[in-house]
Amino acid sequence: MRLAEDGMLRAYRLWFEHTRKCADGCKGKPKVLDGCETGRELWGAYRLARVGGTS
């Protein structure tokens, strides 16, 4: 049986996986703001999910 992934963990996983593979600027950057637009959008979705907003 697989446990359901909550919205916050899913958003973080999507951002984390993106930053590991991103050739447009996220990989190896120390700050989210230094990454690509997609990476910043994924981080924004994570932050919203973390405080209980919708993404």
GROMACS .gro file of N, CA and C in nm:
model
  165
    1MET      N    1   0.084  -0.118   0.000
    1MET     CA    2   0.000   0.000   0.000
    1MET      C    3   0.089   0.125   0.000
    2ARG      N    4   0.063   0.214  -0.091
    2ARG     CA    5   0.140   0.338  -0.100
    2ARG      C    6   0.064   0.449  -0.029
    3LEU      N    7   0.135   0.520   0.056
    3LEU     CA    8   0.073   0.631   0.125
    3LEU      C    9   0.056   0.750   0.031
    4ALA      N   10  -0.052   0.820   0.049
    4ALA     CA   11  -0.077   0.938  -0.034
    4ALA      C   12   0.020   1.048   0.005
    5GLU      N   13   0.068   1.118  -0.095
    5GLU     CA   14   0.162   1.228  -0.073
    5GLU      C   15   0.082   1.357  -0.054
    6ASP      N   16   0.108   1.429   0.053
    6ASP     CA   17   0.032   1.553   0.073
    6ASP      C   18   0.084   1.663  -0.021
    7GLY      N   19   0.008   1.768  -0.034
    7GLY     CA   20   0.039   1.874  -0.130
    7GLY      C   21   0.173   1.940  -0.107
    8MET      N   22   0.209   1.963   0.019
    8MET     CA   23   0.336   2.027   0.049
    8MET      C   24   0.454   1.939   0.008
    9LEU      N   25   0.449   1.812   0.041
    9LEU     CA   26   0.558   1.722   0.005
    9LEU      C   27   0.569   1.703  -0.146
   10ARG      N   28   0.456   1.698  -0.213
   10ARG     CA   29   0.457   1.684  -0.358
   10ARG      C   30   0.518   1.808  -0.423
   11ALA      N   31   0.481   1.925  -0.377
   11ALA     CA   32   0.535   2.049  -0.432
   11ALA      C   33   0.686   2.056  -0.409
   12TYR      N   34   0.732   2.018  -0.292
   12TYR     CA   35   0.876   2.020  -0.264
   12TYR      C   36   0.948   1.919  -0.352
   13ARG      N   37   0.892   1.800  -0.366
   13ARG     CA   38   0.955   1.697  -0.450
   13ARG      C   39   0.968   1.743  -0.594
   14LEU      N   40   0.862   1.806  -0.648
   14LEU     CA   41   0.867   1.855  -0.785
   14LEU      C   42   0.976   1.961  -0.802
   15TRP      N   43   0.986   2.053  -0.705
   15TRP     CA   44   1.090   2.155  -0.711
   15TRP      C   45   1.228   2.091  -0.701
   16PHE      N   46   1.247   1.999  -0.606
   16PHE     CA   47   1.376   1.935  -0.585
   16PHE      C   48   1.421   1.858  -0.709
   17GLU      N   49   1.330   1.781  -0.768
   17GLU     CA   50   1.364   1.705  -0.888
   17GLU      C   51   1.399   1.800  -1.003
   18HIS      N   52   1.326   1.910  -1.014
   18HIS     CA   53   1.355   2.008  -1.119
   18HIS      C   54   1.496   2.065  -1.102
   19THR      N   55   1.532   2.105  -0.981
   19THR     CA   56   1.662   2.169  -0.959
   19THR      C   57   1.778   2.074  -0.986
   20ARG      N   58   1.758   1.946  -0.967
   20ARG     CA   59   1.864   1.849  -0.993
   20ARG      C   60   1.889   1.829  -1.142
   21LYS      N   61   1.787   1.854  -1.224
   21LYS     CA   62   1.798   1.826  -1.367
   21LYS      C   63   1.804   1.951  -1.454
   22CYS      N   64   1.775   2.066  -1.397
   22CYS     CA   65   1.760   2.188  -1.475
   22CYS      C   66   1.894   2.235  -1.535
   23ALA      N   67   1.896   2.249  -1.666
   23ALA     CA   68   2.015   2.299  -1.734
   23ALA      C   69   2.004   2.449  -1.761
   24ASP      N   70   1.891   2.509  -1.728
   24ASP     CA   71   1.868   2.652  -1.755
   24ASP      C   72   1.910   2.742  -1.640
   25GLY      N   73   1.970   2.688  -1.537
   25GLY     CA   74   2.020   2.775  -1.433
   25GLY      C   75   1.991   2.736  -1.290
   26CYS      N   76   1.910   2.637  -1.264
   26CYS     CA   77   1.878   2.600  -1.125
   26CYS      C   78   1.985   2.511  -1.063
   27LYS      N   79   2.039   2.422  -1.142
   27LYS     CA   80   2.133   2.323  -1.091
   27LYS      C   81   2.257   2.392  -1.034
   28GLY      N   82   2.284   2.369  -0.907
   28GLY     CA   83   2.402   2.422  -0.842
   28GLY      C   84   2.390   2.564  -0.790
   29LYS      N   85   2.274   2.624  -0.801
   29LYS     CA   86   2.256   2.760  -0.750
   29LYS      C   87   2.226   2.757  -0.601
   30PRO      N   88   2.287   2.847  -0.525
   30PRO     CA   89   2.264   2.846  -0.380
   30PRO      C   90   2.130   2.906  -0.339
   31LYS      N   91   2.068   2.988  -0.424
   31LYS     CA   92   1.942   3.052  -0.389
   31LYS      C   93   1.837   3.026  -0.497
   32VAL      N   94   1.714   3.011  -0.456
   32VAL     CA   95   1.604   2.989  -0.549
   32VAL      C   96   1.592   3.104  -0.648
   33LEU      N   97   1.610   3.226  -0.601
   33LEU     CA   98   1.596   3.342  -0.689
   33LEU      C   99   1.700   3.346  -0.800
   34ASP      N  100   1.808   3.271  -0.787
   34ASP     CA  101   1.911   3.265  -0.891
   34ASP      C  102   1.878   3.163  -0.999
   35GLY      N  103   1.773   3.083  -0.978
   35GLY     CA  104   1.737   2.978  -1.073
   35GLY      C  105   1.650   3.029  -1.187
   36CYS      N  106   1.602   2.936  -1.268
   36CYS     CA  107   1.518   2.970  -1.383
   36CYS      C  108   1.375   3.002  -1.338
   37GLU      N  109   1.296   3.050  -1.433
   37GLU     CA  110   1.159   3.089  -1.402
   37GLU      C  111   1.075   2.970  -1.355
   38THR      N  112   1.091   2.857  -1.419
   38THR     CA  113   1.016   2.737  -1.379
   38THR      C  114   1.051   2.697  -1.236
   39GLY      N  115   1.179   2.701  -1.202
   39GLY     CA  116   1.222   2.668  -1.066
   39GLY      C  117   1.163   2.763  -0.963
   40ARG      N  118   1.160   2.891  -0.996
   40ARG     CA  119   1.102   2.989  -0.904
   40ARG      C  120   0.952   2.967  -0.889
   41GLU      N  121   0.883   2.930  -0.997
   41GLU     CA  122   0.738   2.901  -0.989
   41GLU      C  123   0.712   2.778  -0.903
   42LEU      N  124   0.794   2.674  -0.920
   42LEU     CA  125   0.777   2.553  -0.838
   42LEU      C  126   0.802   2.583  -0.691
   43TRP      N  127   0.901   2.666  -0.662
   43TRP     CA  128   0.929   2.703  -0.523
   43TRP      C  129   0.812   2.784  -0.466
   44GLY      N  130   0.754   2.872  -0.547
   44GLY     CA  131   0.639   2.950  -0.503
   44GLY      C  132   0.521   2.860  -0.470
   45ALA      N  133   0.500   2.756  -0.551
   45ALA     CA  134   0.392   2.660  -0.523
   45ALA      C  135   0.417   2.586  -0.393
   46TYR      N  136   0.543   2.552  -0.369
   46TYR     CA  137   0.578   2.485  -0.242
   46TYR      C  138   0.550   2.577  -0.124
   47ARG      N  139   0.591   2.702  -0.134
   47ARG     CA  140   0.570   2.796  -0.023
   47ARG      C  141   0.421   2.814   0.006
   48LEU      N  142   0.339   2.822  -0.099
   48LEU     CA  143   0.195   2.833  -0.079
   48LEU      C  144   0.140   2.708  -0.009
   49ALA      N  145   0.183   2.592  -0.055
   49ALA     CA  146   0.135   2.468   0.006
   49ALA      C  147   0.181   2.457   0.151
   50ARG      N  148   0.299   2.506   0.180
   50ARG     CA  149   0.354   2.498   0.316
   50ARG      C  150   0.271   2.582   0.414
   51VAL      N  151   0.220   2.697   0.372
   51VAL     CA  152   0.141   2.781   0.461
   51VAL      C  153  -0.008   2.752   0.453
   52GLY      N  154  -0.043   2.652   0.370
   52GLY     CA  155  -0.183   2.612   0.364
   52GLY      C  156  -0.263   2.672   0.251
   53GLY      N  157  -0.196   2.741   0.160
   53GLY     CA  158  -0.265   2.798   0.043
   53GLY      C  159  -0.285   2.692  -0.063
   54THR      N  160  -0.343   2.732  -0.173
   54THR     CA  161  -0.362   2.640  -0.284
   54THR      C  162  -0.259   2.669  -0.389
   55SER      N  163  -0.222   2.565  -0.463
   55SER     CA  164  -0.122   2.586  -0.567
   55SER      C  165  -0.178   2.556  -0.704
   0.00000   0.00000   0.00000
